[in-house]
Short mmCIF file of C-alpha atoms and ligand atoms in Angstrom, two decimals:
data_model
loop_
_atom_site.label_atom_id
_atom_site.label_comp_id
_atom_site.label_asym_id
_atom_site.label_seq_id
_atom_site.Cartn_x
_atom_site.Cartn_y
_atom_site.Cartn_z
CA MET R 631 19.22 -11.97 -34.57
CA ARG R 632 15.90 -10.44 -33.43
CA PHE R 633 16.63 -7.74 -30.90
CA GLU R 634 13.98 -9.32 -28.65
CA ALA R 635 15.98 -12.57 -28.32
CA TRP R 636 17.30 -11.61 -24.86
CA ILE R 637 13.81 -10.58 -23.80
CA ASP R 638 12.39 -13.96 -24.84
CA GLU R 639 15.10 -15.61 -22.78
CA GLU R 640 14.36 -13.53 -19.68
CA ILE R 641 10.63 -14.25 -19.91
CA ALA R 642 11.31 -17.97 -20.42
CA GLN R 643 13.42 -17.96 -17.25
CA LEU R 644 10.65 -16.26 -15.28
CA ARG R 645 8.16 -18.81 -16.62
CA GLU R 646 10.40 -21.68 -15.55
CA LYS R 647 10.54 -20.32 -11.99
CA GLY R 648 6.78 -19.78 -11.84
CA LEU R 649 7.39 -16.02 -11.72
CA GLU R 650 5.95 -14.84 -15.02
CA ARG R 651 3.20 -12.26 -14.60
CA ARG R 652 0.47 -11.41 -17.05
CA LEU R 653 -2.12 -8.68 -17.22
CA SER R 654 -5.73 -9.72 -16.82
CA VAL R 655 -8.48 -7.47 -18.12
CA PHE R 656 -11.62 -6.96 -16.01
CA SER R 657 -14.86 -5.16 -16.79
CA GLU R 658 -15.39 -4.05 -13.21
CA ALA R 659 -13.31 -3.08 -10.16
CA GLY R 660 -14.03 -3.64 -6.48
CA GLY R 661 -14.52 -6.36 -3.89
CA LYS R 662 -17.39 -8.10 -5.68
CA ILE R 663 -17.35 -8.16 -9.46
CA GLU R 664 -19.01 -9.81 -12.46
CA ILE R 665 -16.93 -11.71 -14.98
CA GLU R 666 -18.84 -13.00 -18.00
CA GLY R 667 -22.08 -13.00 -16.05
CA ARG R 668 -20.69 -14.75 -12.98
CA THR R 669 -20.18 -13.03 -9.61
CA PHE R 670 -16.72 -13.27 -8.05
CA LEU R 671 -15.56 -12.28 -4.60
CA ASN R 672 -12.45 -10.26 -5.32
CA PHE R 673 -9.89 -10.47 -2.51
CA SER R 674 -7.24 -8.70 -4.57
CA SER R 675 -8.75 -5.22 -4.62
CA ASN R 676 -7.51 -2.45 -2.32
CA ASP R 677 -10.91 -0.74 -2.44
CA TYR R 678 -11.25 -1.55 1.26
CA LEU R 679 -14.26 0.65 1.96
CA GLY R 680 -16.00 0.05 -1.36
CA LEU R 681 -15.63 3.72 -2.31
CA ALA R 682 -14.41 3.27 -5.91
CA ARG R 683 -18.02 2.94 -7.04
CA ASN R 684 -19.68 5.00 -4.33
CA PRO R 685 -22.37 7.27 -5.88
CA GLU R 686 -21.34 10.28 -3.78
CA ALA R 687 -17.68 9.96 -4.76
CA ILE R 688 -18.66 9.55 -8.41
CA SER R 689 -20.91 12.58 -8.27
CA ALA R 690 -18.16 14.71 -6.66
CA SER R 691 -15.78 13.56 -9.36
CA ARG R 692 -18.28 14.44 -12.07
CA LYS R 693 -18.87 17.90 -10.59
CA TYR R 694 -15.15 18.74 -10.77
CA LEU R 695 -14.85 17.24 -14.25
CA VAL R 696 -17.65 19.47 -15.54
CA SER R 697 -16.38 22.59 -13.72
CA TYR R 698 -12.65 22.29 -14.39
CA GLY R 699 -12.30 20.02 -17.45
CA CYS R 700 -10.39 16.84 -18.08
CA GLY R 701 -6.87 17.78 -17.02
CA ALA R 702 -4.86 20.13 -14.84
CA THR R 703 -3.05 21.03 -18.10
CA ALA R 704 0.26 21.92 -16.44
CA SER R 705 2.55 20.87 -13.63
CA ARG R 706 1.55 21.99 -10.16
CA LEU R 707 4.29 24.67 -10.00
CA ILE R 708 3.23 26.26 -13.28
CA THR R 709 -0.57 26.64 -13.65
CA GLY R 710 -1.62 23.11 -12.65
CA THR R 711 -2.68 23.88 -9.07
CA LEU R 712 -6.46 24.38 -9.23
CA ASP R 713 -8.95 25.09 -6.44
CA PRO R 714 -9.68 21.35 -6.02
CA HIS R 715 -5.99 20.58 -5.30
CA ASP R 716 -5.91 23.32 -2.69
CA GLU R 717 -9.16 22.10 -1.14
CA LEU R 718 -7.97 18.48 -1.03
CA GLU R 719 -4.70 19.44 0.64
CA ARG R 720 -6.56 21.33 3.37
CA VAL R 721 -8.88 18.37 3.98
CA ILE R 722 -5.97 15.91 4.16
CA ALA R 723 -3.96 18.12 6.55
CA ALA R 724 -6.99 18.41 8.86
CA LEU R 725 -7.68 14.66 8.75
CA LYS R 726 -4.07 13.76 9.47
CA GLY R 727 -3.53 16.41 12.15
CA TYR R 728 -0.62 18.18 10.42
CA PRO R 729 -0.28 21.86 9.47
CA GLU R 730 -0.02 21.20 5.72
CA ALA R 731 -0.38 18.58 3.01
CA LEU R 732 0.84 18.18 -0.56
CA VAL R 733 -0.76 15.95 -3.19
CA PHE R 734 1.42 13.99 -5.64
CA GLY R 735 0.51 12.15 -8.86
CA SER R 736 0.53 8.78 -7.05
CA GLY R 737 1.72 7.11 -3.87
CA PHE R 738 4.75 5.83 -5.78
CA LEU R 739 5.64 9.35 -6.90
CA ALA R 740 5.09 10.68 -3.38
CA ASN R 741 7.56 8.21 -1.90
CA ALA R 742 10.10 8.89 -4.65
CA GLY R 743 9.72 12.68 -4.36
CA ILE R 744 9.77 12.84 -0.56
CA ILE R 745 12.78 10.58 0.01
CA THR R 746 14.92 12.18 -2.69
CA SER R 747 14.20 15.59 -1.12
CA LEU R 748 15.11 14.51 2.40
CA ALA R 749 18.24 12.48 1.72
CA GLY R 750 21.20 12.65 -0.64
CA ARG R 751 24.55 11.03 -1.31
CA SER R 752 26.08 11.67 2.13
CA ASP R 753 22.95 10.73 4.11
CA HIS R 754 21.65 7.48 5.62
CA VAL R 755 18.21 5.95 5.20
CA PHE R 756 17.03 3.10 7.43
CA ALA R 757 14.11 1.17 5.97
CA ASP R 758 12.14 -1.81 7.27
CA LYS R 759 13.09 -5.00 5.41
CA LEU R 760 9.56 -5.30 4.02
CA ALA R 761 9.20 -1.66 2.94
CA HIS R 762 7.29 -1.17 -0.32
CA ALA R 763 9.13 -1.05 -3.65
CA SER R 764 8.34 2.66 -4.05
CA ILE R 765 10.17 3.41 -0.79
CA ILE R 766 13.19 1.39 -1.87
CA ASP R 767 13.23 2.98 -5.33
CA GLY R 768 13.03 6.43 -3.70
CA ILE R 769 16.07 5.60 -1.58
CA VAL R 770 18.01 4.23 -4.55
CA LEU R 771 17.17 7.37 -6.52
CA SER R 772 18.33 9.56 -3.62
CA ARG R 773 21.78 7.89 -3.70
CA ALA R 774 21.74 7.82 0.12
CA ASN R 775 23.23 4.87 2.00
CA LEU R 776 20.47 2.31 2.47
CA LYS R 777 20.36 0.17 5.61
CA ARG R 778 17.50 -2.28 6.08
CA PHE R 779 16.40 -3.23 9.57
CA HIS R 780 14.73 -6.56 10.36
CA HIS R 781 11.00 -6.37 9.93
CA ASN R 782 9.30 -4.51 12.80
CA ASP R 783 12.45 -4.77 14.93
CA PRO R 784 13.28 -1.55 16.84
CA ASP R 785 16.31 -3.21 18.46
CA HIS R 786 17.90 -3.97 15.11
CA LEU R 787 17.09 -0.43 13.97
CA THR R 788 18.83 0.88 17.09
CA ALA R 789 21.90 -1.26 16.40
CA LEU R 790 22.13 0.13 12.86
CA LEU R 791 21.62 3.71 14.08
CA LYS R 792 24.42 3.21 16.62
CA GLN R 793 26.83 1.93 13.94
CA CYS R 794 26.03 4.80 11.57
CA PRO R 795 29.04 7.06 10.98
CA ALA R 796 28.77 10.67 12.16
CA GLY R 797 27.85 13.27 9.55
CA GLY R 798 24.98 13.33 7.12
CA ARG R 799 21.26 13.29 7.81
CA LYS R 800 19.45 10.19 8.98
CA LEU R 801 15.97 9.12 7.93
CA VAL R 802 13.98 6.14 9.25
CA VAL R 803 11.19 4.83 6.99
CA THR R 804 8.50 2.29 7.72
CA GLU R 805 4.93 1.48 6.76
CA SER R 806 2.25 1.50 9.47
CA VAL R 807 0.21 -1.37 7.97
CA PHE R 808 2.39 -3.59 5.78
CA SER R 809 1.04 -4.15 2.30
CA MET R 810 1.83 -7.85 1.91
CA ASP R 811 1.75 -9.10 5.52
CA GLY R 812 -1.08 -6.97 6.91
CA ASP R 813 0.78 -6.57 10.19
CA ILE R 814 1.34 -3.32 12.07
CA ALA R 815 4.63 -1.57 12.86
CA PRO R 816 5.54 -0.76 16.48
CA LEU R 817 5.40 2.91 15.51
CA ALA R 818 5.86 4.45 18.96
CA GLU R 819 8.98 2.38 19.61
CA ILE R 820 10.48 2.93 16.16
CA THR R 821 9.82 6.66 16.39
CA SER R 822 11.36 7.01 19.83
CA ARG R 823 14.53 5.15 18.77
CA ALA R 824 14.81 7.34 15.66
CA VAL R 825 14.34 10.53 17.65
CA GLU R 826 16.92 9.36 20.22
CA TYR R 827 19.51 9.06 17.45
CA GLY R 828 18.58 12.31 15.73
CA ALA R 829 16.89 10.69 12.73
CA MET R 830 13.88 12.02 10.83
CA VAL R 831 10.87 9.67 10.70
CA MET R 832 8.71 8.85 7.70
CA VAL R 833 5.66 6.56 7.86
CA ASP R 834 3.83 5.24 4.80
CA GLU R 835 0.14 4.95 5.71
CA ALA R 836 -1.01 3.69 2.30
CA HIS R 837 -2.99 0.82 3.84
CA ALA R 838 -3.99 2.51 7.11
CA THR R 839 -5.53 5.69 5.70
CA GLY R 840 -9.32 5.47 5.74
CA VAL R 841 -9.24 2.27 7.81
CA PHE R 842 -7.41 2.90 11.11
CA GLY R 843 -7.48 5.86 13.48
CA PRO R 844 -10.21 8.35 14.33
CA GLY R 845 -12.25 9.07 11.19
CA GLY R 846 -9.85 6.98 9.11
CA SER R 847 -6.92 9.30 9.89
CA GLY R 848 -4.42 6.44 10.22
CA LEU R 849 -2.22 5.00 12.94
CA ILE R 850 0.10 7.99 13.46
CA ARG R 851 -2.91 9.88 14.73
CA GLU R 852 -4.32 6.91 16.63
CA TYR R 853 -1.05 6.69 18.58
CA GLY R 854 -0.72 10.49 18.93
CA LEU R 855 2.64 10.61 17.11
CA GLU R 856 1.97 13.61 14.86
CA ASP R 857 4.59 15.71 16.65
CA ARG R 858 7.31 13.08 16.28
CA VAL R 859 6.66 11.61 12.83
CA ASN R 860 7.95 14.19 10.34
CA VAL R 861 6.48 12.61 7.23
CA SER R 862 2.97 11.17 7.16
CA MET R 863 2.64 9.71 3.68
CA GLY R 864 -0.47 8.14 2.18
CA THR R 865 -2.28 7.34 -1.00
CA LEU R 866 -5.71 8.09 -2.44
CA SER R 867 -5.66 4.82 -4.34
CA LYS R 868 -6.52 2.23 -1.68
CA ALA R 869 -9.32 2.83 0.87
CA LEU R 870 -10.24 6.11 -0.86
CA GLY R 871 -10.89 4.20 -4.07
CA GLY R 872 -9.28 6.72 -6.44
CA TYR R 873 -5.77 7.70 -7.44
CA GLY R 874 -2.96 9.95 -6.23
CA GLY R 875 -0.55 10.17 -3.30
CA PHE R 876 0.10 12.70 -0.56
CA ILE R 877 2.19 13.84 2.35
CA ALA R 878 0.96 15.54 5.51
CA CYS R 879 3.78 17.51 7.15
CA SER R 880 5.04 20.84 8.48
CA SER R 881 4.86 23.91 6.30
CA ALA R 882 8.67 24.04 6.07
CA LEU R 883 8.79 20.51 4.67
CA ARG R 884 6.00 21.29 2.23
CA ASP R 885 7.98 24.32 1.00
CA LEU R 886 11.04 22.12 0.54
CA LEU R 887 9.09 19.57 -1.49
CA VAL R 888 7.53 22.21 -3.73
CA ASN R 889 11.06 23.38 -4.51
CA ARG R 890 12.97 20.11 -4.59
CA ALA R 891 10.75 17.08 -5.21
CA ARG R 892 11.34 16.29 -8.88
CA ALA R 893 8.51 13.71 -8.80
CA PHE R 894 6.19 16.60 -7.85
CA ILE R 895 7.68 19.35 -10.04
CA TYR R 896 8.22 17.62 -13.36
CA THR R 897 4.84 16.04 -13.87
CA THR R 898 1.32 17.27 -14.57
CA GLY R 899 -1.04 17.91 -11.63
CA LEU R 900 -3.73 15.31 -10.94
CA PRO R 901 -6.85 15.72 -13.11
CA PRO R 902 -9.67 17.65 -11.34
CA ALA R 903 -12.05 14.66 -11.55
CA VAL R 904 -9.52 12.48 -9.73
CA VAL R 905 -9.12 15.11 -7.02
CA GLY R 906 -12.92 15.37 -6.84
CA SER R 907 -13.31 11.64 -6.31
CA ALA R 908 -10.90 11.80 -3.34
CA LEU R 909 -12.82 14.74 -1.86
CA GLY R 910 -16.06 12.80 -2.35
CA ALA R 911 -14.61 9.67 -0.73
CA LEU R 912 -13.31 11.65 2.24
CA ALA R 913 -16.74 13.25 2.69
CA VAL R 914 -18.36 9.79 2.71
CA ILE R 915 -15.90 8.65 5.39
CA ARG R 916 -16.56 11.78 7.47
CA LYS R 917 -20.31 11.15 7.32
CA ALA R 918 -19.96 7.46 8.15
CA GLY R 919 -17.75 8.29 11.15
CA ASN R 920 -15.49 5.27 11.33
CA PRO R 921 -16.24 2.81 8.51
CA GLY R 922 -12.85 1.19 9.07
CA ALA R 923 -14.03 -0.25 12.39
CA GLU R 924 -16.67 -2.43 10.71
CA LEU R 925 -14.14 -3.52 8.06
CA LEU R 926 -11.66 -4.54 10.77
CA ARG R 927 -14.35 -6.47 12.64
CA ARG R 928 -15.22 -8.51 9.54
CA ALA R 929 -11.53 -9.07 8.75
CA ALA R 930 -10.84 -10.30 12.32
CA THR R 931 -13.64 -12.91 12.14
CA PHE R 932 -12.41 -14.08 8.72
CA ARG R 933 -8.79 -14.30 9.88
CA LYS R 934 -9.74 -16.21 13.04
CA ARG R 935 -11.60 -18.78 10.95
CA LEU R 936 -8.53 -19.34 8.73
CA GLN R 937 -6.21 -19.57 11.73
CA GLU R 938 -8.45 -22.04 13.55
CA ALA R 939 -8.20 -24.29 10.51
CA GLY R 940 -4.40 -24.23 10.89
CA LEU R 941 -3.51 -21.78 8.11
CA ASN R 942 -0.62 -19.38 8.62
CA THR R 943 -1.84 -15.78 8.37
CA LEU R 944 1.53 -14.42 9.58
CA ASN R 945 1.04 -11.54 12.03
CA SER R 946 -1.87 -9.92 10.22
CA GLU R 947 -3.89 -7.51 12.35
CA SER R 948 -5.60 -5.59 9.58
CA GLN R 949 -7.92 -5.96 6.58
CA ILE R 950 -5.00 -7.55 4.69
CA VAL R 951 -4.89 -11.26 5.49
CA PRO R 952 -2.08 -13.32 3.94
CA VAL R 953 -2.25 -17.09 3.71
CA LEU R 954 1.27 -18.43 3.48
CA ILE R 955 1.78 -21.28 1.03
CA GLY R 956 5.53 -20.90 0.45
CA GLU R 957 6.22 -22.33 -2.93
CA ASN R 958 5.39 -20.45 -6.17
CA ALA R 959 3.77 -23.21 -8.25
CA GLY R 960 1.61 -24.45 -5.36
CA THR R 961 0.42 -20.91 -4.59
CA LEU R 962 -0.51 -20.38 -8.22
CA ALA R 963 -2.39 -23.68 -8.26
CA VAL R 964 -4.42 -22.74 -5.17
CA ALA R 965 -5.27 -19.33 -6.70
CA GLN R 966 -6.35 -21.05 -9.91
CA ARG R 967 -8.62 -23.50 -8.11
CA LEU R 968 -10.18 -20.73 -6.02
CA LYS R 969 -10.87 -18.79 -9.21
CA SER R 970 -12.81 -21.71 -10.60
CA LYS R 971 -15.00 -21.46 -7.48
CA GLY R 972 -15.62 -17.73 -7.84
CA ILE R 973 -12.90 -16.38 -5.54
CA LEU R 974 -10.18 -14.06 -6.85
CA ALA R 975 -7.11 -14.29 -4.65
CA VAL R 976 -4.02 -13.45 -6.61
CA ALA R 977 -0.84 -15.37 -5.79
CA ILE R 978 1.85 -12.97 -4.56
CA ARG R 979 5.32 -14.22 -5.37
CA PRO R 980 8.93 -12.98 -5.21
CA PRO R 981 10.26 -10.39 -5.79
CA THR R 982 7.17 -8.74 -4.25
CA VAL R 983 7.68 -10.96 -1.18
CA PRO R 984 10.85 -12.77 -0.01
CA GLU R 985 11.86 -16.04 -1.68
CA GLY R 986 9.99 -19.07 -0.28
CA THR R 987 7.12 -16.99 1.13
CA ALA R 988 4.67 -17.03 -1.80
CA ARG R 989 1.18 -16.45 -0.50
CA LEU R 990 -2.38 -15.56 -1.19
CA ARG R 991 -2.89 -11.95 -0.20
CA LEU R 992 -6.51 -11.57 0.78
CA SER R 993 -7.93 -8.07 1.12
CA VAL R 994 -11.23 -7.92 2.96
CA THR R 995 -13.46 -5.07 1.79
CA LEU R 996 -16.84 -3.73 2.83
CA ASP R 997 -18.20 -5.25 -0.40
CA HIS R 998 -17.75 -8.62 1.35
CA SER R 999 -20.60 -9.47 3.71
CA ASP R 1000 -20.15 -11.72 6.75
CA ARG R 1001 -21.85 -14.50 4.78
CA ASP R 1002 -19.54 -14.02 1.79
CA LEU R 1003 -16.54 -14.21 4.10
CA GLU R 1004 -17.78 -17.30 5.89
CA TRP R 1005 -18.28 -19.11 2.59
CA ALA R 1006 -14.95 -17.92 1.13
CA ALA R 1007 -13.06 -18.95 4.28
CA GLY R 1008 -14.38 -22.50 3.90
CA GLU R 1009 -13.23 -22.71 0.27
CA ILE R 1010 -9.83 -21.14 1.01
CA ILE R 1011 -9.26 -23.52 3.91
CA ALA R 1012 -10.11 -26.53 1.73
CA GLU R 1013 -7.81 -25.50 -1.13
CA ALA R 1014 -4.87 -24.17 0.88
CA SER R 1015 -4.89 -27.06 3.40
CA GLY R 1016 -5.15 -29.52 0.50
CA GLU R 1017 -2.07 -28.00 -1.14
CA LEU R 1018 -0.05 -27.87 2.08
CA GLY R 1019 -1.10 -31.42 3.01
CA ALA R 1020 -0.13 -32.78 -0.42
CA ARG R 1021 3.27 -31.12 -0.16
CA GLU R 1022 3.89 -32.66 3.23
CA ALA R 1023 2.81 -36.10 2.02
CA TYR R 1024 4.94 -36.08 -1.16
CA GLY R 1025 7.81 -33.87 0.03
C1 LIG Q 821 2.90 0.65 1.13
C2 LIG Q 821 2.64 1.28 -0.19
N1 LIG Q 821 3.17 2.48 -0.46
C3 LIG Q 821 2.97 3.09 -1.64
C4 LIG Q 821 2.21 2.50 -2.63
C5 LIG Q 821 2.05 3.20 -3.94
O1 LIG Q 821 0.81 3.82 -3.99
P1 LIG Q 821 0.10 4.13 -5.38
O2 LIG Q 821 -0.60 2.89 -5.80
O3 LIG Q 821 -0.82 5.26 -5.04
O4 LIG Q 821 1.16 4.54 -6.34
C6 LIG Q 821 1.61 1.27 -2.38
C7 LIG Q 821 0.75 0.62 -3.40
O5 LIG Q 821 1.09 -0.20 -4.15
C8 LIG Q 821 1.85 0.63 -1.15
O6 LIG Q 821 1.34 -0.59 -0.90
#
């Protein structure tokens, strides 16, 4: 028998459930792209501020490429920490309002490296039910006891903290802006409950960095929680348009990570050009002041239009606007029809989101003008309402 027989079977099962995923190849990235000569509004890009193709970010990246070469050539602890890494960490620490920062190979690696350094077999990690896969994988890798609290529910978190047996460290983890729902965590409340029960607090600001807070610093800073949130995690791959992850934290925690975080130690440092693009993007944000405010204004108008037409955008309050369809096949069909009209809105299905909550996840970016958004909203309303109406009519 071919050794792939079991693989064929697994894929066939995914296909049957409408859960098979395939890679698509694009010639461009960003919120507005050309495909075979036709312009598409891309609502599936996380390049919220349109910085992935910003000339200043590209030129900063090029400068570091030419000065330092293609790669860091070693892991950060050996000889892979170059001036650009040091510079980027200083800039991130200042932006986030923490004493220090440490850059990881990606946001995924940052979450894995941080959580495994803070918690071990006899410890307890409390994570929001909708926490990103990289947070969950970090907890699994840490071997700590995982307890999941109901989404954005400080009371359930408190109940779990109360039940937790004595002994061992406790860590509470949440996102500030949730990646698939676009809603915002009650950070002050969650933090105060965690502190009350002696737990450390970690907040993933992947989707808030660059968008929320003064100068794009994120929600921890907007709410003034820097002294109470021990781990401010973020990524360079969303609003900053590049690649890489980071933590902003105390100097003691940074020292611990440099010594313990295997996802930091046993991998090559980020290439200088990638670090340069993040520095360039951060400089553009500094100059612009608060580009996130304009993005959030456009997103709010777009969301209101969808809501007024009766679509369910969950509790979105950010540039991420979900449109709940529910069923996998129907969500895929809506995405397909929108594509034929020039709108890319990828269908998000389980296991990325809970069973029965398949949705379009629409990311508004500064590449989308008010006019683009007005037109797209009309098309999305027509297709999504049509699908939901047909389901109601035929069961
Ligand atoms: C909430 C959250 N955390 C972490 C990550 C991982 O970041 P990266 O893409 O930089 O690995 C993502 C992105 O998928 C995310 O949405």
